[in-house]
PDB file of C-alpha atoms in Angstrom:
ATOM      1  CA  ASN A   1      14.800 -33.410  45.410  1.00 59.00           C
ATOM      2  CA  ALA A   2      16.701 -35.909  47.580  1.00 72.00           C
ATOM      3  CA  GLY A   3      15.206 -35.149  51.010  1.00 93.00           C
ATOM      4  CA  VAL A   4      17.107 -37.095  53.619  1.00 96.00           C
ATOM      5  CA  THR A   5      19.857 -39.352  52.488  1.00 96.00           C
ATOM      6  CA  GLN A   6      21.630 -41.845  54.644  1.00 97.00           C
ATOM      7  CA  THR A   7      25.013 -43.472  53.939  1.00 97.00           C
ATOM      8  CA  PRO A   8      25.714 -46.389  53.929  1.00 96.00           C
ATOM      9  CA  LYS A   9      22.583 -48.415  53.511  1.00 95.00           C
ATOM     10  CA  PHE A  10      24.027 -51.660  54.936  1.00 96.00           C
ATOM     11  CA  ARG A  11      27.162 -52.493  56.966  1.00 96.00           C
ATOM     12  CA  VAL A  12      28.630 -55.323  58.888  1.00 97.00           C
ATOM     13  CA  LEU A  13      31.140 -54.654  61.642  1.00 96.00           C
ATOM     14  CA  LYS A  14      33.147 -56.778  63.982  1.00 97.00           C
ATOM     15  CA  THR A  15      33.000 -56.061  67.719  1.00 97.00           C
ATOM     16  CA  GLY A  16      35.297 -53.230  68.612  1.00 96.00           C
ATOM     17  CA  GLN A  17      35.442 -51.571  65.169  1.00 97.00           C
ATOM     18  CA  SER A  18      34.373 -48.001  64.622  1.00 96.00           C
ATOM     19  CA  MET A  19      32.393 -46.359  62.006  1.00 95.00           C
ATOM     20  CA  THR A  20      30.421 -43.251  61.046  1.00 97.00           C
ATOM     21  CA  LEU A  21      26.936 -43.002  59.672  1.00 98.00           C
ATOM     22  CA  LEU A  22      26.210 -39.998  57.549  1.00 97.00           C
ATOM     23  CA  CYS A  23      22.940 -38.157  57.193  1.00 98.00           C
ATOM     24  CA  ALA A  24      22.429 -35.329  54.746  1.00 98.00           C
ATOM     25  CA  GLN A  25      19.390 -33.193  54.170  1.00 97.00           C
ATOM     26  CA  ASP A  26      18.765 -30.650  51.428  1.00 96.00           C
ATOM     27  CA  MET A  27      15.683 -28.979  52.904  1.00 94.00           C
ATOM     28  CA  ASN A  28      17.429 -26.363  55.054  1.00 94.00           C
ATOM     29  CA  HIS A  29      16.055 -27.936  58.222  1.00 94.00           C
ATOM     30  CA  GLU A  30      17.166 -26.839  61.642  1.00 93.00           C
ATOM     31  CA  TYR A  31      16.359 -30.022  63.557  1.00 92.00           C
ATOM     32  CA  MET A  32      17.961 -33.346  62.809  1.00 95.00           C
ATOM     33  CA  TYR A  33      17.649 -36.658  64.684  1.00 95.00           C
ATOM     34  CA  TRP A  34      19.143 -40.133  64.892  1.00 97.00           C
ATOM     35  CA  TYR A  35      16.896 -43.028  65.896  1.00 96.00           C
ATOM     36  CA  ARG A  36      17.347 -46.660  66.165  1.00 96.00           C
ATOM     37  CA  GLN A  37      14.555 -49.125  65.594  1.00 95.00           C
ATOM     38  CA  ASP A  38      14.588 -52.583  67.075  1.00 92.00           C
ATOM     39  CA  PRO A  39      11.810 -55.288  67.020  1.00 85.00           C
ATOM     40  CA  GLY A  40       9.433 -54.729  69.922  1.00 80.00           C
ATOM     41  CA  MET A  41      11.121 -51.528  71.022  1.00 81.00           C
ATOM     42  CA  GLY A  42       9.865 -49.098  68.469  1.00 84.00           C
ATOM     43  CA  LEU A  43      11.774 -45.955  67.525  1.00 91.00           C
ATOM     44  CA  ARG A  44      14.153 -44.755  70.118  1.00 92.00           C
ATOM     45  CA  LEU A  45      16.029 -41.427  69.951  1.00 92.00           C
ATOM     46  CA  ILE A  46      19.755 -41.614  70.172  1.00 95.00           C
ATOM     47  CA  HIS A  47      20.888 -37.958  69.668  1.00 96.00           C
ATOM     48  CA  TYR A  48      19.413 -34.856  68.132  1.00 94.00           C
ATOM     49  CA  SER A  49      20.451 -31.418  66.977  1.00 94.00           C
ATOM     50  CA  VAL A  50      18.452 -28.251  66.973  1.00 91.00           C
ATOM     51  CA  GLY A  51      20.848 -26.376  64.733  1.00 92.00           C
ATOM     52  CA  GLU A  52      24.367 -26.201  63.262  1.00 95.00           C
ATOM     53  CA  GLY A  53      26.969 -26.773  65.961  1.00 94.00           C
ATOM     54  CA  THR A  54      24.495 -28.148  68.588  1.00 94.00           C
ATOM     55  CA  THR A  55      23.916 -31.665  69.712  1.00 96.00           C
ATOM     56  CA  ALA A  56      21.903 -33.161  72.621  1.00 94.00           C
ATOM     57  CA  LYS A  57      21.361 -36.635  74.077  1.00 94.00           C
ATOM     58  CA  GLY A  58      18.256 -38.560  73.501  1.00 91.00           C
ATOM     59  CA  GLU A  59      16.843 -41.603  75.099  1.00 88.00           C
ATOM     60  CA  VAL A  60      19.607 -44.082  74.361  1.00 94.00           C
ATOM     61  CA  PRO A  61      22.871 -42.046  73.768  1.00 96.00           C
ATOM     62  CA  ASP A  62      25.435 -44.431  75.377  1.00 96.00           C
ATOM     63  CA  GLY A  63      28.020 -45.828  72.926  1.00 96.00           C
ATOM     64  CA  TYR A  64      27.295 -43.164  70.340  1.00 97.00           C
ATOM     65  CA  ASN A  65      28.609 -39.788  69.485  1.00 97.00           C
ATOM     66  CA  VAL A  66      27.358 -37.204  67.001  1.00 97.00           C
ATOM     67  CA  SER A  67      28.455 -33.975  65.260  1.00 97.00           C
ATOM     68  CA  ARG A  68      26.681 -31.287  63.354  1.00 97.00           C
ATOM     69  CA  LEU A  69      29.417 -29.215  61.792  1.00 95.00           C
ATOM     70  CA  LYS A  70      27.360 -28.197  58.823  1.00 96.00           C
ATOM     71  CA  LYS A  71      23.553 -27.533  58.880  1.00 96.00           C
ATOM     72  CA  GLN A  72      22.813 -30.058  56.196  1.00 97.00           C
ATOM     73  CA  ASN A  73      24.867 -32.940  57.765  1.00 97.00           C
ATOM     74  CA  PHE A  74      24.396 -34.955  60.969  1.00 98.00           C
ATOM     75  CA  LEU A  75      27.012 -37.669  61.766  1.00 98.00           C
ATOM     76  CA  LEU A  76      26.570 -40.595  64.022  1.00 98.00           C
ATOM     77  CA  GLY A  77      29.626 -42.318  65.292  1.00 97.00           C
ATOM     78  CA  LEU A  78      30.157 -45.665  66.946  1.00 96.00           C
ATOM     79  CA  GLU A  79      33.601 -45.581  68.589  1.00 92.00           C
ATOM     80  CA  SER A  80      33.704 -49.347  69.613  1.00 96.00           C
ATOM     81  CA  ALA A  81      30.863 -51.264  68.196  1.00 95.00           C
ATOM     82  CA  ALA A  82      29.081 -53.877  70.325  1.00 97.00           C
ATOM     83  CA  PRO A  83      26.604 -56.531  69.279  1.00 96.00           C
ATOM     84  CA  SER A  84      23.912 -54.603  71.175  1.00 96.00           C
ATOM     85  CA  GLN A  85      24.203 -51.923  68.666  1.00 97.00           C
ATOM     86  CA  THR A  86      22.922 -54.178  65.834  1.00 97.00           C
ATOM     87  CA  SER A  87      19.867 -52.305  64.656  1.00 97.00           C
ATOM     88  CA  VAL A  88      18.329 -50.201  61.914  1.00 97.00           C
ATOM     89  CA  TYR A  89      19.373 -46.525  62.222  1.00 98.00           C
ATOM     90  CA  PHE A  90      17.145 -43.806  60.907  1.00 97.00           C
ATOM     91  CA  CYS A  91      17.957 -40.165  60.430  1.00 97.00           C
ATOM     92  CA  ALA A  92      15.193 -37.609  60.322  1.00 95.00           C
ATOM     93  CA  SER A  93      14.846 -33.879  59.962  1.00 94.00           C
ATOM     94  CA  THR A  94      12.268 -31.173  60.453  1.00 90.00           C
ATOM     95  CA  LEU A  95      12.039 -27.386  60.326  1.00 87.00           C
ATOM     96  CA  ASP A  96      11.288 -27.416  63.988  1.00 74.00           C
ATOM     97  CA  SER A  97       9.058 -29.629  66.209  1.00 64.00           C
ATOM     98  CA  TYR A  98       6.336 -26.812  66.655  1.00 66.00           C
ATOM     99  CA  SER A  99       6.033 -26.169  62.947  1.00 65.00           C
ATOM    100  CA  ASN A 100       3.386 -27.459  60.646  1.00 72.00           C
ATOM    101  CA  GLN A 101       5.930 -29.103  58.553  1.00 78.00           C
ATOM    102  CA  PRO A 102       6.280 -32.882  58.814  1.00 85.00           C
ATOM    103  CA  GLN A 103       9.355 -34.732  59.944  1.00 88.00           C
ATOM    104  CA  HIS A 104      11.249 -36.375  56.996  1.00 93.00           C
ATOM    105  CA  PHE A 105      13.025 -39.713  57.377  1.00 95.00           C
ATOM    106  CA  GLY A 106      15.882 -41.316  55.458  1.00 95.00           C
ATOM    107  CA  ASP A 107      15.525 -44.949  54.324  1.00 94.00           C
ATOM    108  CA  GLY A 108      17.734 -46.256  57.148  1.00 95.00           C
ATOM    109  CA  THR A 109      21.141 -47.936  57.687  1.00 97.00           C
ATOM    110  CA  ARG A 110      21.022 -51.612  58.552  1.00 96.00           C
ATOM    111  CA  LEU A 111      23.983 -52.362  60.841  1.00 97.00           C
ATOM    112  CA  SER A 112      25.068 -55.676  62.022  1.00 96.00           C
ATOM    113  CA  ILE A 113      27.738 -56.136  64.672  1.00 97.00           C
ATOM    114  CA  LEU A 114      29.347 -59.550  64.863  1.00 95.00           C
TER     115      LEU A 114
ATOM    116  CA  LYS B   1       6.260 -37.204  80.247  1.00 80.00           C
ATOM    117  CA  GLN B   2       4.326 -37.719  77.082  1.00 84.00           C
ATOM    118  CA  GLU B   3       3.443 -41.339  76.301  1.00 89.00           C
ATOM    119  CA  VAL B   4       1.917 -42.595  73.087  1.00 93.00           C
ATOM    120  CA  THR B   5       0.073 -45.858  72.568  1.00 95.00           C
ATOM    121  CA  GLN B   6      -1.539 -47.466  69.542  1.00 96.00           C
ATOM    122  CA  ILE B   7      -4.277 -49.971  69.380  1.00 92.00           C
ATOM    123  CA  PRO B   8      -4.502 -52.535  67.878  1.00 92.00           C
ATOM    124  CA  ALA B   9      -0.911 -53.694  67.435  1.00 94.00           C
ATOM    125  CA  ALA B  10      -1.823 -55.551  64.267  1.00 96.00           C
ATOM    126  CA  LEU B  11      -4.918 -55.525  62.088  1.00 95.00           C
ATOM    127  CA  SER B  12      -5.844 -57.748  59.083  1.00 97.00           C
ATOM    128  CA  VAL B  13      -8.785 -56.845  56.904  1.00 96.00           C
ATOM    129  CA  PRO B  14     -10.092 -57.835  53.445  1.00 97.00           C
ATOM    130  CA  GLU B  15      -9.715 -55.492  50.624  1.00 97.00           C
ATOM    131  CA  GLY B  16     -12.367 -52.857  50.314  1.00 97.00           C
ATOM    132  CA  GLU B  17     -13.099 -52.489  54.064  1.00 97.00           C
ATOM    133  CA  ASN B  18     -13.019 -49.136  55.846  1.00 97.00           C
ATOM    134  CA  LEU B  19     -10.890 -49.249  58.916  1.00 96.00           C
ATOM    135  CA  VAL B  20      -9.796 -47.173  61.904  1.00 96.00           C
ATOM    136  CA  LEU B  21      -6.457 -47.007  63.647  1.00 97.00           C
ATOM    137  CA  ASN B  22      -6.141 -45.465  67.013  1.00 97.00           C
ATOM    138  CA  CYS B  23      -3.504 -43.417  68.727  1.00 97.00           C
ATOM    139  CA  SER B  24      -3.720 -42.250  72.396  1.00 97.00           C
ATOM    140  CA  PHE B  25      -1.522 -39.760  74.179  1.00 95.00           C
ATOM    141  CA  THR B  26      -1.280 -38.869  77.907  1.00 93.00           C
ATOM    142  CA  ASP B  27      -0.593 -35.105  77.783  1.00 87.00           C
ATOM    143  CA  SER B  28      -3.284 -33.180  75.877  1.00 85.00           C
ATOM    144  CA  ALA B  29      -1.093 -29.972  75.543  1.00 86.00           C
ATOM    145  CA  ILE B  30       0.188 -30.846  72.143  1.00 87.00           C
ATOM    146  CA  TYR B  31       1.202 -28.697  69.222  1.00 85.00           C
ATOM    147  CA  ASN B  32       0.523 -31.199  66.403  1.00 89.00           C
ATOM    148  CA  LEU B  33       0.193 -34.839  65.738  1.00 93.00           C
ATOM    149  CA  GLN B  34       1.629 -36.711  62.764  1.00 94.00           C
ATOM    150  CA  TRP B  35       0.578 -40.018  61.219  1.00 97.00           C
ATOM    151  CA  PHE B  36       3.402 -41.956  59.379  1.00 96.00           C
ATOM    152  CA  ARG B  37       3.480 -44.945  57.275  1.00 97.00           C
ATOM    153  CA  GLN B  38       6.407 -47.388  57.252  1.00 96.00           C
ATOM    154  CA  ASP B  39       6.913 -50.061  54.622  1.00 94.00           C
ATOM    155  CA  PRO B  40       9.105 -53.046  55.304  1.00 90.00           C
ATOM    156  CA  GLY B  41      12.698 -52.120  54.960  1.00 87.00           C
ATOM    157  CA  LYS B  42      11.934 -48.411  54.464  1.00 90.00           C
ATOM    158  CA  GLY B  43      11.942 -45.261  56.498  1.00 91.00           C
ATOM    159  CA  LEU B  44       8.870 -43.473  57.740  1.00 94.00           C
ATOM    160  CA  THR B  45       6.725 -41.335  55.357  1.00 94.00           C
ATOM    161  CA  SER B  46       4.616 -38.624  56.676  1.00 93.00           C
ATOM    162  CA  LEU B  47       0.920 -39.040  55.756  1.00 96.00           C
ATOM    163  CA  LEU B  48      -0.925 -36.359  57.675  1.00 95.00           C
ATOM    164  CA  LEU B  49      -0.100 -33.640  60.139  1.00 92.00           C
ATOM    165  CA  ILE B  50      -2.911 -32.254  62.359  1.00 92.00           C
ATOM    166  CA  GLN B  51      -2.303 -28.970  63.985  1.00 89.00           C
ATOM    167  CA  SER B  52      -3.549 -28.545  67.653  1.00 88.00           C
ATOM    168  CA  SER B  53      -6.227 -26.090  66.459  1.00 89.00           C
ATOM    169  CA  GLN B  54      -7.561 -28.555  63.892  1.00 90.00           C
ATOM    170  CA  ARG B  55     -10.015 -31.349  64.415  1.00 92.00           C
ATOM    171  CA  GLU B  56      -9.218 -33.302  61.218  1.00 94.00           C
ATOM    172  CA  GLN B  57      -7.162 -33.522  58.082  1.00 94.00           C
ATOM    173  CA  THR B  58      -7.817 -35.387  54.925  1.00 96.00           C
ATOM    174  CA  SER B  59      -5.619 -36.744  52.065  1.00 95.00           C
ATOM    175  CA  GLY B  60      -7.301 -38.880  49.462  1.00 96.00           C
ATOM    176  CA  ARG B  61      -8.707 -41.890  51.258  1.00 97.00           C
ATOM    177  CA  LEU B  62      -7.143 -40.998  54.574  1.00 97.00           C
ATOM    178  CA  ASN B  63      -8.821 -38.991  57.258  1.00 97.00           C
ATOM    179  CA  ALA B  64      -7.124 -38.211  60.517  1.00 97.00           C
ATOM    180  CA  SER B  65      -8.959 -36.744  63.488  1.00 96.00           C
ATOM    181  CA  LEU B  66      -7.760 -35.203  66.707  1.00 96.00           C
ATOM    182  CA  ASP B  67      -9.504 -34.931  70.060  1.00 95.00           C
ATOM    183  CA  LYS B  68      -7.069 -33.275  72.418  1.00 92.00           C
ATOM    184  CA  SER B  69      -9.375 -33.299  75.434  1.00 92.00           C
ATOM    185  CA  SER B  70      -9.615 -37.091  75.321  1.00 94.00           C
ATOM    186  CA  GLY B  71      -6.021 -37.575  74.236  1.00 95.00           C
ATOM    187  CA  ARG B  72      -6.868 -39.455  71.084  1.00 96.00           C
ATOM    188  CA  SER B  73      -6.376 -39.449  67.280  1.00 97.00           C
ATOM    189  CA  THR B  74      -7.820 -41.708  64.754  1.00 97.00           C
ATOM    190  CA  LEU B  75      -6.620 -42.482  61.227  1.00 97.00           C
ATOM    191  CA  TYR B  76      -9.506 -43.590  58.992  1.00 97.00           C
ATOM    192  CA  ILE B  77      -8.685 -45.453  55.802  1.00 97.00           C
ATOM    193  CA  ALA B  78     -11.543 -45.754  53.331  1.00 97.00           C
ATOM    194  CA  ALA B  79     -11.945 -48.585  50.834  1.00 97.00           C
ATOM    195  CA  SER B  80      -8.602 -50.293  51.900  1.00 97.00           C
ATOM    196  CA  GLN B  81      -6.344 -51.763  49.250  1.00 97.00           C
ATOM    197  CA  PRO B  82      -3.479 -54.272  49.430  1.00 97.00           C
ATOM    198  CA  GLY B  83      -1.160 -51.426  48.808  1.00 97.00           C
ATOM    199  CA  ASP B  84      -2.141 -49.980  52.153  1.00 97.00           C
ATOM    200  CA  SER B  85      -0.428 -52.809  53.930  1.00 97.00           C
ATOM    201  CA  ALA B  86       2.242 -51.198  56.113  1.00 97.00           C
ATOM    202  CA  THR B  87       2.881 -50.170  59.694  1.00 97.00           C
ATOM    203  CA  TYR B  88       1.280 -46.936  60.711  1.00 97.00           C
ATOM    204  CA  LEU B  89       2.749 -44.831  63.459  1.00 97.00           C
ATOM    205  CA  CYS B  90       1.638 -41.628  65.165  1.00 96.00           C
ATOM    206  CA  ALA B  91       4.062 -39.123  66.698  1.00 93.00           C
ATOM    207  CA  ILE B  92       3.731 -35.991  68.882  1.00 90.00           C
ATOM    208  CA  PRO B  93       6.359 -33.430  69.891  1.00 84.00           C
ATOM    209  CA  ASP B  94       7.419 -33.907  73.462  1.00 79.00           C
ATOM    210  CA  ASN B  95       6.756 -31.512  76.327  1.00 72.00           C
ATOM    211  CA  TYR B  96       9.953 -29.589  75.508  1.00 72.00           C
ATOM    212  CA  GLY B  97       9.222 -29.241  71.837  1.00 67.00           C
ATOM    213  CA  GLN B  98      12.586 -30.572  70.647  1.00 72.00           C
ATOM    214  CA  ASN B  99      11.844 -34.146  70.068  1.00 80.00           C
ATOM    215  CA  PHE B 100       9.040 -36.400  68.984  1.00 85.00           C
ATOM    216  CA  VAL B 101       7.376 -39.267  70.893  1.00 89.00           C
ATOM    217  CA  PHE B 102       6.347 -42.116  68.641  1.00 92.00           C
ATOM    218  CA  GLY B 103       3.712 -44.797  69.261  1.00 94.00           C
ATOM    219  CA  PRO B 104       4.719 -48.376  68.798  1.00 93.00           C
ATOM    220  CA  GLY B 105       2.701 -48.599  65.519  1.00 95.00           C
ATOM    221  CA  THR B 106      -0.135 -50.706  64.067  1.00 97.00           C
ATOM    222  CA  ARG B 107       0.794 -53.321  61.485  1.00 96.00           C
ATOM    223  CA  LEU B 108      -1.933 -53.380  58.789  1.00 97.00           C
ATOM    224  CA  SER B 109      -2.462 -56.187  56.426  1.00 97.00           C
ATOM    225  CA  VAL B 110      -5.100 -55.739  53.660  1.00 97.00           C
ATOM    226  CA  LEU B 111      -5.836 -59.057  52.031  1.00 96.00           C
ATOM    227  CA  PRO B 112      -6.750 -59.224  48.339  1.00 94.00           C
TER     228      PRO B 112
END
């Protein structure tokens, strides 16, 4: 009964490096989300997906790309990391936003860009 | 555009007190409202989900109410314990029903 699993939990990158954050859910949820959480800024939506093969931009999409090739996985990519992308990244999933099912979150990925 | 605010930003109470956290939203046409808890270094955990047709939901010592007409929800915590110390956030589906709008959270400290 894993729920939402994020990989890795911690990572330190140098400016300009690339990496991919993986989110996996085992609840057969349609909707998946990537957020970043920064002190004083709250949770901000980066990208989201309403089903396999679909992606859409959220509030702060610049510098990030996403893919949802399989329903259970949602990948967040940083092509050329910048110090401004230092943050805690959360993945979440839900059946759909109108349902009576809650949104489930992973434990986060703490990313530092030097 | 839906906006969500939470007051107070931080709250410190002695153990055993009953307390109320507030969540306000600008657009009353909502489908549901969720209350979450976030412990330091952790993700968000859903506590209660209130459907738009409901006025309140209860889980243990927690009671959440919803008043759509006034754009408000409250989370009542009875007989607070140190283990209740965390940040509490509320969230509402946005006007397009595809995303969630989160409040900034209330940081609660329950002192032994």
